[in-house]
Coordinates of C-alpha atoms and ligand atoms in Angstrom, one line a residue:
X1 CA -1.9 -24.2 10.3
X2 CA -4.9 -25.1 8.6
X3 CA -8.2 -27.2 9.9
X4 CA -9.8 -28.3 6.5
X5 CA -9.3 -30.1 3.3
X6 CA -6.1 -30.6 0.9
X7 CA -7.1 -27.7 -1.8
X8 CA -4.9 -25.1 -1.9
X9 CA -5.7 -22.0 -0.1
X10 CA -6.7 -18.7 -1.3
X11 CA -5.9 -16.5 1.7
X12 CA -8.2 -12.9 2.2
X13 CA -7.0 -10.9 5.0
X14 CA -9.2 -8.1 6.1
X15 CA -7.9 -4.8 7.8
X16 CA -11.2 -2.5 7.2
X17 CA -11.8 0.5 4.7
X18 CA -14.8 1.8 3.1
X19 CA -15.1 -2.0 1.2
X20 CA -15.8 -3.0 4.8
X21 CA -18.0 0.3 5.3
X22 CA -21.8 1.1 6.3
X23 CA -23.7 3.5 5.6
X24 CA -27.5 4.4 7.3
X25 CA -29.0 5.5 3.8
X26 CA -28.2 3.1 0.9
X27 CA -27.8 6.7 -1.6
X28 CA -24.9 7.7 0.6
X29 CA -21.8 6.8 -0.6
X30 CA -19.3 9.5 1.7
X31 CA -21.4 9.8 5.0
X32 CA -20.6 5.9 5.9
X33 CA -18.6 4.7 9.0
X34 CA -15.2 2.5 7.6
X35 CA -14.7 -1.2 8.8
X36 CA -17.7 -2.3 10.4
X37 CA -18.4 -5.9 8.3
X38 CA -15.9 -8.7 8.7
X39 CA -14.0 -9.4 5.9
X40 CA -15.9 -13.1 6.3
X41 CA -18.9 -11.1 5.5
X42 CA -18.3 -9.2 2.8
X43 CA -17.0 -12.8 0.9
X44 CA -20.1 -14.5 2.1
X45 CA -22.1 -11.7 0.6
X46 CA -20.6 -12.3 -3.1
X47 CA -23.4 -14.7 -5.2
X48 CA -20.9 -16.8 -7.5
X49 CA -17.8 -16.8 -5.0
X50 CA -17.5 -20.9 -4.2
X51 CA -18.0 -20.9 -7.9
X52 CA -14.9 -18.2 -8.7
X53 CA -12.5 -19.8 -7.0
X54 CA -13.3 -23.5 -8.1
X55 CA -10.3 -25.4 -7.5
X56 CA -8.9 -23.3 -3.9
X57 CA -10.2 -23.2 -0.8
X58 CA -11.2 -19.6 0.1
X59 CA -9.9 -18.7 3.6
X60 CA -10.8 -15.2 5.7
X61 CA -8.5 -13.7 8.7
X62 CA -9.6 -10.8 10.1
X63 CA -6.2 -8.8 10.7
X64 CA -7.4 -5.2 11.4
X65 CA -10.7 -3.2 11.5
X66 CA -10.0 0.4 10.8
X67 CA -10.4 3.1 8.3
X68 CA -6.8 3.1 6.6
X69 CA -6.5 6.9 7.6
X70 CA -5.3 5.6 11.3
X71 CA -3.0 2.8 9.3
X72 CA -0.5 2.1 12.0
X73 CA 3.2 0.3 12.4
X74 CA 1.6 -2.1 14.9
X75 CA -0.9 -3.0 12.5
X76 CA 1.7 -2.8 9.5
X77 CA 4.0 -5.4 11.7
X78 CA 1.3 -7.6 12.4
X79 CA 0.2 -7.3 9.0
X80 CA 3.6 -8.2 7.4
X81 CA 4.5 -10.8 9.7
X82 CA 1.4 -12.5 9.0
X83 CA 1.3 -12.4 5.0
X84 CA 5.0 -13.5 5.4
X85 CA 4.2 -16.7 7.7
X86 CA 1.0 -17.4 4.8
X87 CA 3.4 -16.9 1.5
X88 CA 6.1 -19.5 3.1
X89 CA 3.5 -22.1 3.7
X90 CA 2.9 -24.9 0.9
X91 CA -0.7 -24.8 1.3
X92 CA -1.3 -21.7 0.5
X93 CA -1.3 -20.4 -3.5
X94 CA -1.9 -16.6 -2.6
X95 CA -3.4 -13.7 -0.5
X96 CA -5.4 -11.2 -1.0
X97 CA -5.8 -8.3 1.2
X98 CA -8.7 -5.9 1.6
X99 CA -7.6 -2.1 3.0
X100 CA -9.2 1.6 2.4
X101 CA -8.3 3.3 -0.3
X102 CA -6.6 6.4 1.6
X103 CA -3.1 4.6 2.6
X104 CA -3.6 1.3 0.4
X105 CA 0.0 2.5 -1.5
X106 CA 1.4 3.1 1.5
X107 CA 0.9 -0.7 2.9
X108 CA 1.5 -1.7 -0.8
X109 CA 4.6 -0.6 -0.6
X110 CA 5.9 -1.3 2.2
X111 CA 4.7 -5.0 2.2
X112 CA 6.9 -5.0 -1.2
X113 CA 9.8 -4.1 0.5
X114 CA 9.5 -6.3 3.5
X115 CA 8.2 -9.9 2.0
X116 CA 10.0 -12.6 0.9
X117 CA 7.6 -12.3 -2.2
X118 CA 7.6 -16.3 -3.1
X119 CA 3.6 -15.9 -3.7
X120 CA 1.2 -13.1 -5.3
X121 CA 0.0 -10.4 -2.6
X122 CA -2.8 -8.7 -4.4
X123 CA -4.7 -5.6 -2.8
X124 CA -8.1 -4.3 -3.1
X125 CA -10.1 -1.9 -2.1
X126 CA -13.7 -0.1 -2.4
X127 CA -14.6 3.8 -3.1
X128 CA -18.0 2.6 -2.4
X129 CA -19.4 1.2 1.1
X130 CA -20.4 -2.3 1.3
X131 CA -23.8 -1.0 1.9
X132 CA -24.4 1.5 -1.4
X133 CA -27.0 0.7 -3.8
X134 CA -24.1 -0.1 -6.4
X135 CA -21.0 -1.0 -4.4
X136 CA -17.8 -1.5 -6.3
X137 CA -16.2 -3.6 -3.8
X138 CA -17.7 -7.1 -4.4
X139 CA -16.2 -7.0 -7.9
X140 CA -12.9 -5.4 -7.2
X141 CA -13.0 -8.8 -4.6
X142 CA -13.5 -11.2 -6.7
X143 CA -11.0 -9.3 -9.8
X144 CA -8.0 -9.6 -6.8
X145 CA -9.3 -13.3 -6.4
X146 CA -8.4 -13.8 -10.2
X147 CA -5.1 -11.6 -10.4
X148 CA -4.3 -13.4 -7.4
X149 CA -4.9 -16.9 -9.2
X150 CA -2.7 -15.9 -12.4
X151 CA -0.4 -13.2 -11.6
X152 CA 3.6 -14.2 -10.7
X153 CA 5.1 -13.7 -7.2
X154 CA 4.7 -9.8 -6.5
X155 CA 2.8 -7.4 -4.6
X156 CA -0.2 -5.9 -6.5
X157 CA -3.3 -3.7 -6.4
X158 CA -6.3 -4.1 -7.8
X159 CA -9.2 -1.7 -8.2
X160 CA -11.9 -0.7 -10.7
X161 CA -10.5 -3.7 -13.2
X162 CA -6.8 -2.5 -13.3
X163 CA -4.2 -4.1 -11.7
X164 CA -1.3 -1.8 -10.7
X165 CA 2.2 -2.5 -9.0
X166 CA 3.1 -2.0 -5.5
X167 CA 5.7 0.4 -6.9
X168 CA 4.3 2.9 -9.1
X169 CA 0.4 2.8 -8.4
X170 CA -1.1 6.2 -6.3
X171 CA -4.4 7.4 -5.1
X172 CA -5.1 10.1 -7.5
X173 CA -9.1 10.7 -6.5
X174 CA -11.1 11.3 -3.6
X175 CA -14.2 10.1 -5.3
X176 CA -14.6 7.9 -8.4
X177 CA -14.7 4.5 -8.7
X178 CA -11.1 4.3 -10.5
X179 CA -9.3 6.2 -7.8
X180 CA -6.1 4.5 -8.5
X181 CA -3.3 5.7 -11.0
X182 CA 0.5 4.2 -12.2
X183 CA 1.3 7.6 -13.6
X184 CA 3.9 7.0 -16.7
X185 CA 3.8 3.5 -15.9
X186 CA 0.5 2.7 -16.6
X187 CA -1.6 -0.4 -15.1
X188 CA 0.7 -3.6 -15.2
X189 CA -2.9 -5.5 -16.1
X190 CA -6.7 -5.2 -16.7
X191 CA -9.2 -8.2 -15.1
X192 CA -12.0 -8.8 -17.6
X193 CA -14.0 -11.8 -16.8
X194 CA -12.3 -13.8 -14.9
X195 CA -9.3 -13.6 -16.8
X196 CA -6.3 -11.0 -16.8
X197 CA -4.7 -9.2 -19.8
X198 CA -1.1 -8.6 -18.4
X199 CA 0.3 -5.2 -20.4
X200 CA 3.7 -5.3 -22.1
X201 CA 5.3 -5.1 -18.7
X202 CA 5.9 -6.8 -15.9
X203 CA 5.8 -6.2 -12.4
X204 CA 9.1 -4.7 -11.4
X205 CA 11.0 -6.5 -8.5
X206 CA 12.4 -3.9 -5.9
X207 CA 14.5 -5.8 -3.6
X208 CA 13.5 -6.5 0.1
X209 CA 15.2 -4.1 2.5
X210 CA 14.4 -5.7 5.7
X211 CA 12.5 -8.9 6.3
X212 CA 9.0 -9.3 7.5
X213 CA 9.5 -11.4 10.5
X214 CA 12.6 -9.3 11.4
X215 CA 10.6 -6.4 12.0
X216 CA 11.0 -4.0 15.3
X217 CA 7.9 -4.0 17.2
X218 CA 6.6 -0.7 16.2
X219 CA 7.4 1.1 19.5
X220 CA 10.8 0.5 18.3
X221 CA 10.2 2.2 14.6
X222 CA 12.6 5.5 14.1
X223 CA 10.5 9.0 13.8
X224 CA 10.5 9.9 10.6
X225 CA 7.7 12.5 9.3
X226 CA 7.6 14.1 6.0
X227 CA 7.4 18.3 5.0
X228 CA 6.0 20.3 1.9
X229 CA 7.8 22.6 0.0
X230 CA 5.1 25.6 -0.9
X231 CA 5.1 29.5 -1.5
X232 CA 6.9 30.8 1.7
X233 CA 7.9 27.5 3.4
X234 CA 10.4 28.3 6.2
X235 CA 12.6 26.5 8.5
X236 CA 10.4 26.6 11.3
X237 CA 8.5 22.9 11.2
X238 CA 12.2 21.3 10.5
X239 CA 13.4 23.2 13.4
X240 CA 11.0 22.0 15.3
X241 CA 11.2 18.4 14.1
X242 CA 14.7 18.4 15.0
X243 CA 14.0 19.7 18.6
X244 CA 11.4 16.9 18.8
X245 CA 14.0 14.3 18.1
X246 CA 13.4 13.1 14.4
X247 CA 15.5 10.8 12.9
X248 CA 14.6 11.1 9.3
X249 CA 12.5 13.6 7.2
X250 CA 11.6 13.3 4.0
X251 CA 10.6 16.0 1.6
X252 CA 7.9 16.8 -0.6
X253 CA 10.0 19.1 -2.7
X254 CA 8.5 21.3 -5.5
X255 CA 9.2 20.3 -9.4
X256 CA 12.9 18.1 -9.5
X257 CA 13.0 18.2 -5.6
X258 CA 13.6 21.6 -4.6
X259 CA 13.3 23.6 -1.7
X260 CA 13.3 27.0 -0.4
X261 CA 16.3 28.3 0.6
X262 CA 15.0 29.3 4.1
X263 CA 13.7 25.4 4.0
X264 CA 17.3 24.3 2.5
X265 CA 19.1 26.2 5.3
X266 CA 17.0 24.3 8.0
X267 CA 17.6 20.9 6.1
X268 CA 21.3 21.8 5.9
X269 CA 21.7 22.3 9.8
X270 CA 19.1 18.8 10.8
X271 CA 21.5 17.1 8.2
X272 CA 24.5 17.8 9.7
X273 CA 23.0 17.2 13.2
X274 CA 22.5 13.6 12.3
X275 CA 18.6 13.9 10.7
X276 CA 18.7 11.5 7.3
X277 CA 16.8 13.6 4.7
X278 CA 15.6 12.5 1.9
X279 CA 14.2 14.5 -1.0
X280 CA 11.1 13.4 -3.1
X281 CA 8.6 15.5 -5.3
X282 CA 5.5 16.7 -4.6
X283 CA 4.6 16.1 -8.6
X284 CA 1.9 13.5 -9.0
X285 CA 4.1 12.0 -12.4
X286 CA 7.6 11.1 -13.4
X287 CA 10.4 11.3 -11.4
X288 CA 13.2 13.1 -9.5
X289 CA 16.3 13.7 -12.1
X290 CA 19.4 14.1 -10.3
X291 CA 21.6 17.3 -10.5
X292 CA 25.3 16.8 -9.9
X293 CA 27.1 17.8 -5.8
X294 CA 23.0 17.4 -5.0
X295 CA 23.3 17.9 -0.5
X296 CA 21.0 15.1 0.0
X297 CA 19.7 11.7 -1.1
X298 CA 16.9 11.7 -3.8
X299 CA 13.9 9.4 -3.7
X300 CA 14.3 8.7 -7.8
X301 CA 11.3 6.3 -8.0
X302 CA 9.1 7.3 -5.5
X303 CA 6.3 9.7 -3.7
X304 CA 6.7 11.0 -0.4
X305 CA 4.8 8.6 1.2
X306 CA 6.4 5.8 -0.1
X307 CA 10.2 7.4 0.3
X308 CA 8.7 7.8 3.8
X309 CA 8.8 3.9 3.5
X310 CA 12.3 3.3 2.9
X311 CA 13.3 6.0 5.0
X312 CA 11.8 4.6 8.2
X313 CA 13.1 0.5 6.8
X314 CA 16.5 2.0 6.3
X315 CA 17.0 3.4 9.7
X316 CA 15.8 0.2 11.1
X317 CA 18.7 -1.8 9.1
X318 CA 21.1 0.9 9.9
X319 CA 20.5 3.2 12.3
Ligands
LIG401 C1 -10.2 4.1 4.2 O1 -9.2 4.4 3.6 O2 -10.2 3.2 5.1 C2 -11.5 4.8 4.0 C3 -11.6 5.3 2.6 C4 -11.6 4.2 1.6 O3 -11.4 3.1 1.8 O4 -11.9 4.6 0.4

């Protein structure tokens, strides 16, 4: 699988994002153009990195080149399949995977549910493009070279010097540097100089639902699309979900889950017309608390992007 010598390899995948961005004037840091340097690049470009790594051999794929807004199953599958083959092979120790910030928990958590997970998977990002005056990228780089040198089998991000789990870690900022947030959870780590400070708790294991190499190709993925709960929601986008031919919807509820009861109604009739729904909150913190004889199933432990997730892997195991 690999040409050169017997170290053990430190694996960077690149799929684009603002870390991989350009911008014409170096003061610019939101009129830039997403995934335009190669992720072989941007390492090259880090002063120190042969250094950094010391005793691995640094490897770069290019797997994607796109601003993480247009994330896509095909690029998910191919993603997934790809990290799988890398973490069942003996050479390699770990990989790290550069994305843009907008989806990053998405692919987080989705390559949590779908990996074997015998090797650390850490992600990073930049809020900054490669071409700023101060970008932030280069060090969030090399801190997801060093989680991904001491951290335990799991899937990780890493950004502004935190390290966060797959599981619990959302974009909570459009701009700063430290756009990332584990809510009540709290960052799992913090990278200072080379070394990592793990907090009190671990990174939680979430057990795989389907496996990476198992995958559908994505034409095959079920439709499943997700719907807010707000002042005067109605039926009508379910309704017209339904008459599209949507398998699964998940819900943004408001507070504990809930819904209108125009919205409920329309849920109540896709339900019972064979539409899996799944109920989340639109809260940025805590979680869903179950109510007893609740209609529907309750994403307990996640966002709606992320229920959205195991929604769409579930129907693929089960249809
Ligand atoms: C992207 O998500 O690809 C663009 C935005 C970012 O990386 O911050």
């Amino acid at each position: 699988m690999f040409e050169s010598n017997s170290l053990p390899k430190l694996v960077v995948l690149g799929t684009g994002g603002t870390i991989a961005g350009r911008s014409a004037l170096p003061n610019d840091n939101i009129g830039y153009v997403a995934a335009q340097i190669s992720v072989a690049a941007l390492a090259d470009g880090i002063p120190g990195l042969a250094a950094h790594v010391d005793c691995f051999e640094l490897v770069c794929e290019q797997v994607a080149q796109i601003d993480s807004k247009d994330m896509s199953f095909e690029v998910w599958v191919q993603l997934a399949r790809r990290v799988e083959q890398l973490q069942i092979s003996p050479e390699v120790k770990a990989v790290v995977i550069t994305h843009g910030t907008d989806t990053l928990e998405e692919t987080a958590y989705f390559l949590s549910r779908v990996l074997s997970l015998h090797k650390p998977v850490v992600l990073t990002c930049a809020m900054r493009p490669a071409s700023a005056l101060n970008p932030d990228g280069p060090q969030n780089l090399l801190d997801a070279l060093t989680v991904s040198k001491q951290a335990q089998a799991g899937v990780y991000v890493v950004c502004a010097g935190r390290v966060h789990s797959a599981n619990c870690v959302q974009k909570v900022h459009p701009y700063r540097l430290d756009a990332f947030s584990s809510g009540d959870a709290g960052p799992i780590g913090f990278v200072e100089e080379d070394q990592v400070r793990w907090t009190a708790h671990a990174w939680d294991p979430i057990p795989t639902i389907l496996n990476a190499l198992q995958l559908p190709e994505a034409a095959a993925w079920p439709c499943v699309d997700i719907i807010l709960n707000h002042a005067g929601a109605d039926g009508r986008v379910v309704n017209a979900l339904v008459q599209a031919g949507v398998q699964g919807l998940v819900v943004a509820g408001t507070g504990n889950g809930t819904v209108s009861s125009a919205l409920q109604a329309a849920l109540l009739k896709a339900q019972s017309a064979g539409v899996r729904v799944v109920l989340a909150s639109r809260c940025t913190q805590g979680r869903v608390i179950a109510c007893a004889n609740e209609p529907w199933t309750l994403a307990i432990n996640s966002n709606p992007v992320k229920a959205r997730v195991d929604l769409l892997l579930s129907l693929m195991n089960s249809p």
